[in-house]
Structure formats: C-alpha cells, structure tokens
Tab-separated table of C-alpha atoms and ligand atoms in Angstrom:
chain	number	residue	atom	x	y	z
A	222	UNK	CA	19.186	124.070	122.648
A	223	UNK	CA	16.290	124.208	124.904
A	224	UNK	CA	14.842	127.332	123.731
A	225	UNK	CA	11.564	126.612	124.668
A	226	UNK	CA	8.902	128.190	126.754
A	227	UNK	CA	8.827	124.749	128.757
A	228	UNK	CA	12.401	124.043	128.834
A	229	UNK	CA	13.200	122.647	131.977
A	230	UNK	CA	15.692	124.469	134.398
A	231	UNK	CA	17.155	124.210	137.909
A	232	UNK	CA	18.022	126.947	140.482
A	233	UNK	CA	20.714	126.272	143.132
A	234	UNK	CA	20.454	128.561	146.164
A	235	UNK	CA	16.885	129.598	148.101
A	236	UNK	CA	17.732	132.356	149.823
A	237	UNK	CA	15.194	135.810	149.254
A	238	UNK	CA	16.298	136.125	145.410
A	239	UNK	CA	16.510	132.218	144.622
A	240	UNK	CA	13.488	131.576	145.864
A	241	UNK	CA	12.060	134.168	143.694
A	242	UNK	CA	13.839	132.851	140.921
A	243	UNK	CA	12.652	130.016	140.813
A	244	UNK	CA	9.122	130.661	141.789
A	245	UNK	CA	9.316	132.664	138.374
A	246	UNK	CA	10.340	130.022	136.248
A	247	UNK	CA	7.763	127.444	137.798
A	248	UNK	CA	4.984	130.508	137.729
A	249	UNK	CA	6.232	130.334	133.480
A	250	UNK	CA	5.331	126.821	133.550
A	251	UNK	CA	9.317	125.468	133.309
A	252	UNK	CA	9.410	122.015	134.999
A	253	UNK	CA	11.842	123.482	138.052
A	254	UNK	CA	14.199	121.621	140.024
A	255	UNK	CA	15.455	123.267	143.107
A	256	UNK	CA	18.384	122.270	145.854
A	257	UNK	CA	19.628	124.524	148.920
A	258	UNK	CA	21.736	123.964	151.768
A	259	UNK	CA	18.749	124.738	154.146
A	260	UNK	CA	15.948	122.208	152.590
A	261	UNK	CA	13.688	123.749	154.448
A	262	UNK	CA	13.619	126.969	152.034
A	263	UNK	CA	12.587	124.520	149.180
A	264	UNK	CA	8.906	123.272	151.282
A	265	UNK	CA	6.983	126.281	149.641
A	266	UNK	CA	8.731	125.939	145.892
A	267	UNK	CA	7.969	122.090	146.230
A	268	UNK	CA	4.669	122.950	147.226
A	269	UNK	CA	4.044	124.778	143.999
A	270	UNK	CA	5.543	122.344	142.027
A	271	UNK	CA	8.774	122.269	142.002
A	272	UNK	CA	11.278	118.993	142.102
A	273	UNK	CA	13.343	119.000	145.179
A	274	UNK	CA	17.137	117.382	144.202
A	275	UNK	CA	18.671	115.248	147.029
A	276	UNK	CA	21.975	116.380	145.926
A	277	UNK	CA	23.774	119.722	144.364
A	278	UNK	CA	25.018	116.808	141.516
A	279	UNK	CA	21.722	115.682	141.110
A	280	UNK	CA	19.759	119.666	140.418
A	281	UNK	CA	23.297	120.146	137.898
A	282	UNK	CA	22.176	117.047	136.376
A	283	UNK	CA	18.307	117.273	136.430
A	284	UNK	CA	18.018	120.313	133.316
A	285	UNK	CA	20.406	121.241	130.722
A	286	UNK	CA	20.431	124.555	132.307
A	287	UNK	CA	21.138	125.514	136.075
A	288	UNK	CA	20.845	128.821	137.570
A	289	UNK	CA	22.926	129.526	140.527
A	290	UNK	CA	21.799	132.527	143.350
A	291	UNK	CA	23.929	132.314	146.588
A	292	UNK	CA	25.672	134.976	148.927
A	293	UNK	CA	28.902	135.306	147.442
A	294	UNK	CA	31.743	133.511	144.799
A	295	UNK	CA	33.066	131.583	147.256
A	296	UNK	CA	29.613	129.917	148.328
A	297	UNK	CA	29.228	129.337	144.396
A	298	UNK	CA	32.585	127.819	144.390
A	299	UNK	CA	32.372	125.495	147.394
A	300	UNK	CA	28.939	124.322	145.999
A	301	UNK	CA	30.224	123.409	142.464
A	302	UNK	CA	33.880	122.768	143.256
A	303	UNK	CA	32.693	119.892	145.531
A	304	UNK	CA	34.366	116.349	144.677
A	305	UNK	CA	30.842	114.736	143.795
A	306	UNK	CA	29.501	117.512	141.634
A	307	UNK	CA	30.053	117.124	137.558
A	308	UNK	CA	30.182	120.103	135.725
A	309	UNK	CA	31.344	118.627	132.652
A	310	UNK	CA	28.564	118.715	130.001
A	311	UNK	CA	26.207	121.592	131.815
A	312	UNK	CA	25.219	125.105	131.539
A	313	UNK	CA	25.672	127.183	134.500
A	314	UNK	CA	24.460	130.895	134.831
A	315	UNK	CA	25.711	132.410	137.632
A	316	UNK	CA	23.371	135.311	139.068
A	317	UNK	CA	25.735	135.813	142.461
A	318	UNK	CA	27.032	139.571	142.837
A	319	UNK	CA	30.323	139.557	142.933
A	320	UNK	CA	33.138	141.323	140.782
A	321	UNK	CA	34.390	141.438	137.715
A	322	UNK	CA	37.392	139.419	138.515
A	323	UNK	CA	36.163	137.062	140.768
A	324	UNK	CA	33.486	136.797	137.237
A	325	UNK	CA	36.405	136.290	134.353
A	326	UNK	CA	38.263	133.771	137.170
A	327	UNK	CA	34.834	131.775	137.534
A	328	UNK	CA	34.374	131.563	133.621
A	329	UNK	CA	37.624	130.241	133.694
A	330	UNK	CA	37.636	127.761	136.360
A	331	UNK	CA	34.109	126.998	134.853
A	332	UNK	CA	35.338	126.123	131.156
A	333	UNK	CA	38.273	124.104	132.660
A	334	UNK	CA	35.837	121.677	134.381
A	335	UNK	CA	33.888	121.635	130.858
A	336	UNK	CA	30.537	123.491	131.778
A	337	UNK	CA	29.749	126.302	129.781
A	338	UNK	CA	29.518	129.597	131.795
A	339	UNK	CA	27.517	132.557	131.921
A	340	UNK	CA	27.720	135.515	134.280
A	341	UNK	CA	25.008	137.782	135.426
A	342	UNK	CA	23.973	140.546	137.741
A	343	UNK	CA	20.523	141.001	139.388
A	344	UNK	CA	19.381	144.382	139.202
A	345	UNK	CA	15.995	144.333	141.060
A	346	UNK	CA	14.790	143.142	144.484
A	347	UNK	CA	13.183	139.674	144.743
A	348	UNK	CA	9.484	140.798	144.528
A	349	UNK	CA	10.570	142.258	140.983
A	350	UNK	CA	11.390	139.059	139.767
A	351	UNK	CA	9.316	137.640	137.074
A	352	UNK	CA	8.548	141.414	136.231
A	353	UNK	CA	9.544	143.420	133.211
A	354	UNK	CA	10.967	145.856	136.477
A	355	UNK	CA	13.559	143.153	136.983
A	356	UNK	CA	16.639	143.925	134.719
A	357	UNK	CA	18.967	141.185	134.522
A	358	UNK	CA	22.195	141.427	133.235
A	359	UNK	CA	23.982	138.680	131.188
A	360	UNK	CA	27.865	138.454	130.125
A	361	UNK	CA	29.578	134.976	128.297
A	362	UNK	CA	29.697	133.830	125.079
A	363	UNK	CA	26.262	134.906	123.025
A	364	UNK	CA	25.617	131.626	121.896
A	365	UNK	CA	24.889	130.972	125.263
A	366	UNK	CA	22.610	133.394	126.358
A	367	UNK	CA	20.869	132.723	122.747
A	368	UNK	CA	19.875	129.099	123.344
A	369	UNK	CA	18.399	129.898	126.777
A	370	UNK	CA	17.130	133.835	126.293
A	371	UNK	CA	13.362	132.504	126.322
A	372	UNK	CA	13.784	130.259	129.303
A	373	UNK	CA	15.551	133.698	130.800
A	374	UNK	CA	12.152	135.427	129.669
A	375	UNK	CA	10.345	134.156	132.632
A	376	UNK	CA	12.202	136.390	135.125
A	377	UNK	CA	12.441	139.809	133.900
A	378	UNK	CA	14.272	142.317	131.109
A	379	UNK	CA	17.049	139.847	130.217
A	380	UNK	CA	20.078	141.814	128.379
A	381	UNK	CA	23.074	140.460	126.954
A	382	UNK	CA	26.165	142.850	127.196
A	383	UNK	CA	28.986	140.990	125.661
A	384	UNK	CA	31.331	138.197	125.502
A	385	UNK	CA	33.874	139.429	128.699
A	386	UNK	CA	32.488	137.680	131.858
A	387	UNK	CA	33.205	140.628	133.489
A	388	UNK	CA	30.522	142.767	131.775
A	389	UNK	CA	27.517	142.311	133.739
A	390	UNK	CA	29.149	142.792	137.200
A	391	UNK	CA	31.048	146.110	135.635
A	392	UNK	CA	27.405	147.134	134.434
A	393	UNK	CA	26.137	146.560	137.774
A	394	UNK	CA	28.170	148.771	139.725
A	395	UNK	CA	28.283	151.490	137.048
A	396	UNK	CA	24.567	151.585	137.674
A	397	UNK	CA	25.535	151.465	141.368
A	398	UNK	CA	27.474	154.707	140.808
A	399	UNK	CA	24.978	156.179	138.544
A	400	UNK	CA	22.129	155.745	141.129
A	401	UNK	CA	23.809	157.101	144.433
A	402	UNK	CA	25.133	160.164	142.637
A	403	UNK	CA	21.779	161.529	141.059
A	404	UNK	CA	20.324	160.787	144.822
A	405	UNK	CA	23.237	161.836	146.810
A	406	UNK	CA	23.003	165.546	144.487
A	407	UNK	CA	19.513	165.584	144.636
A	408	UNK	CA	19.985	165.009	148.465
A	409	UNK	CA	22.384	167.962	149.289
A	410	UNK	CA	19.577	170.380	146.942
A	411	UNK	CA	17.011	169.037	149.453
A	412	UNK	CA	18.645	170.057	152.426
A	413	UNK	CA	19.260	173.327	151.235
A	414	UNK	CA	16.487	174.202	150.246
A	415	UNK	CA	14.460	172.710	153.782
A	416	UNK	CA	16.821	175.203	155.315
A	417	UNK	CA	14.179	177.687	153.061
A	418	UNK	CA	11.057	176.009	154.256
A	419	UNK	CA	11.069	174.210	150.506
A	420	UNK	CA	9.957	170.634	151.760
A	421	UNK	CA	11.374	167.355	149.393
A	422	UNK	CA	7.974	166.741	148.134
A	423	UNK	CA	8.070	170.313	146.674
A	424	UNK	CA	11.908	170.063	145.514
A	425	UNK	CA	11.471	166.578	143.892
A	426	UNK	CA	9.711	167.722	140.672
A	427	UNK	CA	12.298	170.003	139.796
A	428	UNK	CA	14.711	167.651	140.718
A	429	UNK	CA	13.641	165.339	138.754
A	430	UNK	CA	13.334	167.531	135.726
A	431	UNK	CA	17.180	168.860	136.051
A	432	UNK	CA	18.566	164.872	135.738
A	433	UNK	CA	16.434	164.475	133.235
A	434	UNK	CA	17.738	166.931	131.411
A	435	UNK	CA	21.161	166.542	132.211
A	436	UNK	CA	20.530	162.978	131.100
A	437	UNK	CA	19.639	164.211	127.707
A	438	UNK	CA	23.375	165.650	127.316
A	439	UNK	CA	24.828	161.810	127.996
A	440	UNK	CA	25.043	160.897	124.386
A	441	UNK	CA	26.837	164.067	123.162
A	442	UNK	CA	29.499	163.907	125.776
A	443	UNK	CA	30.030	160.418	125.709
A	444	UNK	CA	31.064	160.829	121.651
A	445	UNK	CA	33.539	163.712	123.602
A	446	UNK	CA	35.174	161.015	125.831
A	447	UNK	CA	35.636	158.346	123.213
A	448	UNK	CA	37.314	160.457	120.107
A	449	UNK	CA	39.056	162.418	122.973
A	450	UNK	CA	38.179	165.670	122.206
A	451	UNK	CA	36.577	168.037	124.508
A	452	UNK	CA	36.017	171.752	122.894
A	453	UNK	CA	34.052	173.456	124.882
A	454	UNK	CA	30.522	174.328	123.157
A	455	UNK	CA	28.590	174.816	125.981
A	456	UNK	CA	30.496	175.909	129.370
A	457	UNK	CA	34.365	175.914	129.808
A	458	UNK	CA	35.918	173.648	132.875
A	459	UNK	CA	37.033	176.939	134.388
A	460	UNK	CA	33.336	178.561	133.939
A	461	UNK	CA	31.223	175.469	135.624
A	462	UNK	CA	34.434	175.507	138.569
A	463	UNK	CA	33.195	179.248	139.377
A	464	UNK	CA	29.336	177.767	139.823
A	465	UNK	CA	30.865	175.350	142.347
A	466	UNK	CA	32.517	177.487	144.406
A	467	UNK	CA	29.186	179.089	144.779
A	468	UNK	CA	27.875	175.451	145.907
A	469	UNK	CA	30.036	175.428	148.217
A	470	UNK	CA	29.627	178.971	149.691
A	471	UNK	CA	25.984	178.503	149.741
A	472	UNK	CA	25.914	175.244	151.371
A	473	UNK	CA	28.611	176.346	153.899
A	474	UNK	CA	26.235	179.820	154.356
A	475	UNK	CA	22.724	178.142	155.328
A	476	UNK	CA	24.639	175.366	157.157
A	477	UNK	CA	24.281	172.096	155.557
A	478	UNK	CA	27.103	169.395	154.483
A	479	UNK	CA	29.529	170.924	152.024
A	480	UNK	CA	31.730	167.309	151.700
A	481	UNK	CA	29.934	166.767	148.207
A	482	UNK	CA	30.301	169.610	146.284
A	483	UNK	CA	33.925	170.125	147.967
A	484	UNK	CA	34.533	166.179	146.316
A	485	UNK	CA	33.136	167.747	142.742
A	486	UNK	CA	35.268	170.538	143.188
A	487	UNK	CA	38.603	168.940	143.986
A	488	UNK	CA	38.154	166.828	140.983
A	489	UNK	CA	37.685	170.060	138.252
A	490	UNK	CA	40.415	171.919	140.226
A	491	UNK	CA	43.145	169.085	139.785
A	492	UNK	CA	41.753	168.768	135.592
A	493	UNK	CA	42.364	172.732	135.713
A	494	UNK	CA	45.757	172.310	137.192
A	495	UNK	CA	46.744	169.877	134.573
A	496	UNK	CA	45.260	172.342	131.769
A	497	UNK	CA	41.899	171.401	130.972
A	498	UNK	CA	40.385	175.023	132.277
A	499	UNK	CA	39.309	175.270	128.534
A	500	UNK	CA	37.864	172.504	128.002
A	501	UNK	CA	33.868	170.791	128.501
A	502	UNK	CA	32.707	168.895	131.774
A	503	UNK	CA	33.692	165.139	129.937
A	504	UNK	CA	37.230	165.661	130.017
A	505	UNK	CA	37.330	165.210	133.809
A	506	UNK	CA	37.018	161.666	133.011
A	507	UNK	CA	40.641	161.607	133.033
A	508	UNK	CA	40.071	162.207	136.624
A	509	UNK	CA	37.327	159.117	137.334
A	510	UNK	CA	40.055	156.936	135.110
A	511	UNK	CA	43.216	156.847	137.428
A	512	UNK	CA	43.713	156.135	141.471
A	513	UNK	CA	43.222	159.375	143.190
A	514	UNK	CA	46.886	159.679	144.147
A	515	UNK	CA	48.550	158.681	140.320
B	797	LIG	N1	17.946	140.184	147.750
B	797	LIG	C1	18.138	141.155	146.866
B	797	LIG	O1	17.433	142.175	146.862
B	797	LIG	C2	19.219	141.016	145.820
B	797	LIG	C3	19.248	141.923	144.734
B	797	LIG	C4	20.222	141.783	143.758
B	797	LIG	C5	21.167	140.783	143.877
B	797	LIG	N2	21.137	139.937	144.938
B	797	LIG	C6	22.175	138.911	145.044
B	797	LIG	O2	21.629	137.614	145.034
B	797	LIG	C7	22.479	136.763	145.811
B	797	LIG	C8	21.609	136.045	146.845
B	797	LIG	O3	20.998	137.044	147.637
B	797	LIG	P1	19.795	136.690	148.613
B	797	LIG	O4	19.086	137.957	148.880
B	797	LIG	O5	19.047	135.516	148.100
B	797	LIG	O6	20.611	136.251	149.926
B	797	LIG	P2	20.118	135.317	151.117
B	797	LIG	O7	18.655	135.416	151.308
B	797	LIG	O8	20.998	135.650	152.267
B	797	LIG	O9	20.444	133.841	150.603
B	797	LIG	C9	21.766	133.388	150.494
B	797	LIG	C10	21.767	132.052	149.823
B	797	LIG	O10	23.126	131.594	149.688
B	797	LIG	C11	23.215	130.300	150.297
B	797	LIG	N3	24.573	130.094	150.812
B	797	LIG	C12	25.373	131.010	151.385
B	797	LIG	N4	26.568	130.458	151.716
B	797	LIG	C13	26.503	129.168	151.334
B	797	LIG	C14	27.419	128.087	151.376
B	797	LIG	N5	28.654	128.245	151.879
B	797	LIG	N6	27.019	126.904	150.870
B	797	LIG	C15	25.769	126.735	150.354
B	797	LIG	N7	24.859	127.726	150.268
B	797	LIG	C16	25.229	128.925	150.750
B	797	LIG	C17	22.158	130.303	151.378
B	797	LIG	O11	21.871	128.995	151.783
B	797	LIG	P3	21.088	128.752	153.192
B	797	LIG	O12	19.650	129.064	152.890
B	797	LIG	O13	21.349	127.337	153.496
B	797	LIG	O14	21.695	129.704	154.183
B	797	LIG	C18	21.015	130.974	150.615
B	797	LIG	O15	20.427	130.063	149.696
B	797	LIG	C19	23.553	137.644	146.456
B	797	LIG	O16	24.741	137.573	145.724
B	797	LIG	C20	22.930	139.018	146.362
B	797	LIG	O17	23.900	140.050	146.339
B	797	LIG	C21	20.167	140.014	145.908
C-alpha cells in the first residue's frame, strides 16, 4: 500500500487533462513518471520534474500505481493490450470517458491479465485539476481506491461510488443529464421572458432560486421512486399536466421554441394514459426507465 503523500505514481497519456494530471501529482510532491505517444507533450512535465519512461512497459513498471488519461477505450486498450506491456502485478486507474460497458468489459479484461483495475470519470476541465473544483469519480473494488485515496488527494474531490466498474461512468452521465436539463429549462424561461424586455442577467437570480428549491424536494421523491409509491401530497400528475399545457401555449403565444415543454408534456400524457393522473411528479420515472417505444 503506498498510501503516502510521496507515493510515487505514473500517468499514461499527455493530452490537455493528462498533462494536468500529472502536473498535479508532481505539484503534490509524488515522484511522477510520465509516457505519451507524442513525447513532445512530456518536455514541460519533465521540465518540472517529472521522469520521462522510454516505453508504455517501462511508466506501468516505474510506480505501483499508473493512471491512464487518453481519448477513448480503445486508445487505452491498444496502449495496454500491446505484446510488450505487463500488466500482471500493477494497479491501473483508468480516468478515460467512456461507458459503462466498455468500463465492466475493461475491469474484466484488466483482472484477466492480473492488474488490479479501477475505473473513473473526470468531472472538471483540466485547469480544475489539483483543485477541490475537480470531482473525480472512482468505481472498483474499495480496497483499491483505499490504498491509493491520498495519492488521489493531489488532484481534486476524489469519491468512491462502489464496487460495479460501471459506477463512475453511470454517475458521469447522470450528472450529464442533470446539468443540460436545469440549463436547457432555465434557457427556454430566458427566452421568454427577453421576448418581455426581462434580460438573462435579470432572470438568472430567480432562476437560480426555483432549482434550488426544486432541488430541495430531491430527497422526498427519491424515497417515492424506491418504495414505489407515489400518493400525491403535493400536486396530482393530472394537475402539474394542466400547468404545461400553459407552457406550451405561452411559449407558442410570444413565439419562442415550444420542442421542450412539448418533450415534458408527452412524457406526463403517456404516465396519464397508463393511469398515473393521480399520482406525484416521481412516478413518471416509469417513463425515463424504458425505450421510448416499449
Ligand atoms: N479536457 C477535458 O476538459 C476533459 C474533461 C473530462 C474528461 N476528459 C476526458 O479525458 C480524456 C483525455 O482528454 P484530453 O482532453 O486530454 O484529450 P486530448 O488532449 O485530445 O488528448 C488525448 C490523449 O490520448 C492520446 N491518444 C489518443 N489515441 C491514442 C492512441 N491510439 N495511442 C496512444 N495514445 C493515444 C493522445 O496522445 P497524443 O498526444 O500522442 O495524440 C493524448 O495523450 C478523454 O477521455 C476525455 O473525455 C477530458
């Protein structure tokens, strides 16, 4: 276990998020060795201390744990699968995006060649990095992320979500999801209300007080969806489908883009249809849990 705050550890890919990987870990004071297909992007990190590795085998072999950062799975897997590299023995914690699948199937092919395997998700931009801003997701066995959680430290909020590889790329995109839909709705209220005269600047504070409200009402449905019961103690399904139809009208009246709350609506009027009219907002996630056309 090299729990340590000096514990030394390797990054394999330099592009714009490797780079500031591993410029983190050196700027901790980790002894960092660094490889990339373009050596070039290594000049500044070798500059600042880090050890360059002549070969992919030799950065695997250089610290007992390697971080890997490159475009996609299959770069990861042409880098590692290679006939010279040896996984057996190392720690690999794989910081690609990618999706859940293509996470479990890497764990797998990962534990057959005898490394042990962690998957992870960056959610930040590289000048984050090294920031408490920088949220970095973490999925694998816990043992894993244990014995290296301090090393980890030196780039950001490091969570651990679970032992199913897949965990850290599902969390990503739920965030994904979360993120465009409180912008896209705050969007379509902006260019209503600019039809008004009401510029965004003047909008965004009471924007930004509705979702955080509506945020507030997360952990009271969310006991809803998982014991399956939805009584309605706030608004009815059928009461909140009236309100959108109003959306709709009003967006349609001053002329802006209706598609949104037309999408919203579809998705109450089909939970209606199948008898939920009585019900509270949460049960449409039997909607969000099956292929539109099931
Ligand atoms: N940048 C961000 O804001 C951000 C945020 C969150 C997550 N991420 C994720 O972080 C990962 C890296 O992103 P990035 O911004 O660093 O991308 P990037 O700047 O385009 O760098 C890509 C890296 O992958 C390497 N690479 C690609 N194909 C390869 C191959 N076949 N063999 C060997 N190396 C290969 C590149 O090597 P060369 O230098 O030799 O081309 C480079 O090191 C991506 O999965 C991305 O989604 C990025």
């Amino acid at each position: 276990m090299d729990s340590t705050t000096n514990a030394p550890v390797t990054v394999i890919g330099l592009g714009l998020m490797g780079r500031a990987l591993a410029g983190a870990f050196l700027k901790a004071g980790h002894p960092t060795t660094v490889w990339n297909r373009t050596t070039s992007k290594s000049d500044l990190l070798v500059a600042e201390g880090a050890r360059r590795a002549p070969t992919v085998g030799d950065a695997l072999k250089a610290s007992s744990l390697t971080i890997i950062c490159v475009t996609d799975y299959q770069a990861m897997h042409e880098l590692l699968g290679a006939s010279d590299v040896e996984l057996d023995g190392t720690m690999v914690i794989n910081l690609t995006s990618g999706d859940s699948a293509q996470a479990r199937a890497a764990a797998r092919w990962a534990g057959q060649r005898g490394a042990r395997y962690l998957d992870g998700a960056i959610m930040a931009i590289p000048s984050a990095i090294g920031t408490a801003e920088a949220v970095i997701l973490h999925s694998g066995p816990q043992p894993d992320f244990d014995a290296h959680k301090s090393t980890l430290d030196a780039l950001g909020t490091v969570t651990y979500l679970g032992a199913d590889h897949g965990l850290a790329s599902l969390y990503d995109v739920a965030g994904l999801a979360m993120m465009w839909s409180v912008l896209n709705a705050w969007l379509q209220g902006t260019a209503m209300l600019r039809t008004a005269g009401v510029d965004a600047a003047t909008y965004a504070p009471f924007a930004r007080q509705i979702a955080a409200g509506v945020a507030e009402w997360l952990p009271g449905y969310a006991e809803q969806i998982d014991s399956g019961s939805f009584p309605a103690e706030v608004s009815a399904l059928e009461t909140d489908v009236r309100a959108m139809a109003h959306l709709i009208e009003e967006s349609e009246a001053v002329g802006v883009n209706a598609e949104l709350p037309k999408l919203i609506k579809a998705m109450a009027d089909r939970s209606i249809a199948a008898g939920h009219g009585g019900e509270q907002y949460p049960v449409l996630i039997e909607e969000f849990s099956k292929p539109r056309d099931s």
